[in-house]
Amino acid sequence: MKRKDRIRDNSRRQSLKGALLNQLRARQKQASKKYRGKKKLNNFNANQSSYKCRQTLGKALKRAVHSLPKDTNKRMMVVQHLAQNLNIIS
């Protein structure tokens, strides 16, 4: 059934001329713009990280962890204080 529909629609599109062809192209162009807009919006909401690449985030985390004190109590105090200053925890 789908195959017959596809063949029928393709033959109808090939036989279009003039104003009808322009209308079809305008509709397809509008649909493409709408799809790209939704896709861009979904990608923007899904990835809110300021890091574009996960390797860059890993490198930044490695540098941050490496610069922390070796003592676990001091390390926890520094991280807790940073989180409070950045309003991550209260």
One Martini backbone bead per residue (centre of mass of N, CA, C, O) as a GRO file, in nm:
protein
   90
    1MET     BB    1   0.059   0.062  -0.023
    2LYS     BB    2   0.296   0.259   0.009
    3ARG     BB    3   0.407   0.221  -0.273
    4LYS     BB    4   0.163   0.327  -0.428
    5ASP     BB    5   0.159   0.606  -0.299
    6ARG     BB    6   0.443   0.694  -0.384
    7ILE     BB    7   0.400   0.670  -0.687
    8ARG     BB    8   0.158   0.863  -0.709
    9ASP     BB    9   0.295   1.115  -0.582
   10ASN     BB   10   0.535   1.136  -0.776
   11SER     BB   11   0.368   1.171  -1.037
   12ARG     BB   12   0.220   1.427  -0.945
   13ARG     BB   13   0.474   1.605  -0.901
   14GLN     BB   14   0.586   1.580  -1.199
   15SER     BB   15   0.310   1.720  -1.328
   16LEU     BB   16   0.370   1.987  -1.226
   17LYS     BB   17   0.278   2.339  -1.281
   18GLY     BB   18   0.368   2.640  -1.190
   19ALA     BB   19   0.183   2.733  -0.927
   20LEU     BB   20   0.173   2.449  -0.798
   21LEU     BB   21   0.479   2.418  -0.774
   22ASN     BB   22   0.524   2.666  -0.593
   23GLN     BB   23   0.344   2.570  -0.361
   24LEU     BB   24   0.499   2.314  -0.296
   25ARG     BB   25   0.772   2.450  -0.236
   26ALA     BB   26   0.669   2.633  -0.008
   27ARG     BB   27   0.569   2.407   0.179
   28GLN     BB   28   0.843   2.258   0.202
   29LYS     BB   29   1.002   2.498   0.313
   30GLN     BB   30   0.830   2.542   0.567
   31ALA     BB   31   0.869   2.258   0.685
   32SER     BB   32   1.177   2.275   0.710
   33LYS     BB   33   1.189   2.517   0.901
   34LYS     BB   34   1.023   2.390   1.128
   35TYR     BB   35   1.205   2.146   1.177
   36ARG     BB   36   1.470   2.302   1.237
   37GLY     BB   37   1.360   2.462   1.475
   38LYS     BB   38   1.289   2.221   1.656
   39LYS     BB   39   1.570   2.093   1.654
   40LYS     BB   40   1.720   2.335   1.778
   41LEU     BB   41   1.552   2.347   2.039
   42ASN     BB   42   1.615   2.060   2.140
   43ASN     BB   43   1.925   2.091   2.146
   44PHE     BB   44   1.933   2.331   2.340
   45ASN     BB   45   1.787   2.186   2.583
   46ALA     BB   46   1.966   1.927   2.609
   47ASN     BB   47   2.237   2.123   2.578
   48GLN     BB   48   2.356   2.328   2.855
   49SER     BB   49   2.642   2.316   2.812
   50SER     BB   50   2.945   2.497   2.768
   51TYR     BB   51   3.044   2.231   2.657
   52LYS     BB   52   3.093   2.084   2.341
   53CYS     BB   53   3.300   1.877   2.472
   54ARG     BB   54   3.376   1.612   2.677
   55GLN     BB   55   3.686   1.644   2.686
   56THR     BB   56   3.691   1.931   2.803
   57LEU     BB   57   3.547   1.863   3.065
   58GLY     BB   58   3.752   1.651   3.161
   59LYS     BB   59   3.994   1.845   3.173
   60ALA     BB   60   3.873   2.042   3.380
   61LEU     BB   61   3.829   1.832   3.604
   62LYS     BB   62   4.121   1.741   3.629
   63ARG     BB   63   4.235   2.017   3.712
   64ALA     BB   64   4.058   2.058   3.963
   65VAL     BB   65   4.135   1.797   4.116
   66HIS     BB   66   4.446   1.845   4.112
   67SER     BB   67   4.420   2.131   4.283
   68LEU     BB   68   4.342   1.987   4.515
   69PRO     BB   69   4.370   1.871   4.804
   70LYS     BB   70   4.474   1.569   4.948
   71ASP     BB   71   4.299   1.611   5.174
   72THR     BB   72   3.978   1.516   5.229
   73ASN     BB   73   3.873   1.735   5.421
   74LYS     BB   74   3.973   1.979   5.258
   75ARG     BB   75   3.837   1.903   4.996
   76MET     BB   76   3.545   1.916   5.102
   77MET     BB   77   3.553   2.213   5.194
   78VAL     BB   78   3.612   2.341   4.921
   79VAL     BB   79   3.366   2.228   4.767
   80GLN     BB   80   3.148   2.335   4.958
   81HIS     BB   81   3.222   2.636   4.933
   82LEU     BB   82   3.182   2.656   4.629
   83ALA     BB   83   2.883   2.569   4.624
   84GLN     BB   84   2.784   2.806   4.799
   85ASN     BB   85   2.890   3.041   4.618
   86LEU     BB   86   2.718   2.912   4.357
   87ASN     BB   87   2.431   2.810   4.458
   88ILE     BB   88   2.395   2.487   4.479
   89ILE     BB   89   2.398   2.512   4.785
   90SER     BB   90   2.277   2.600   5.128
   0.00000   0.00000   0.00000
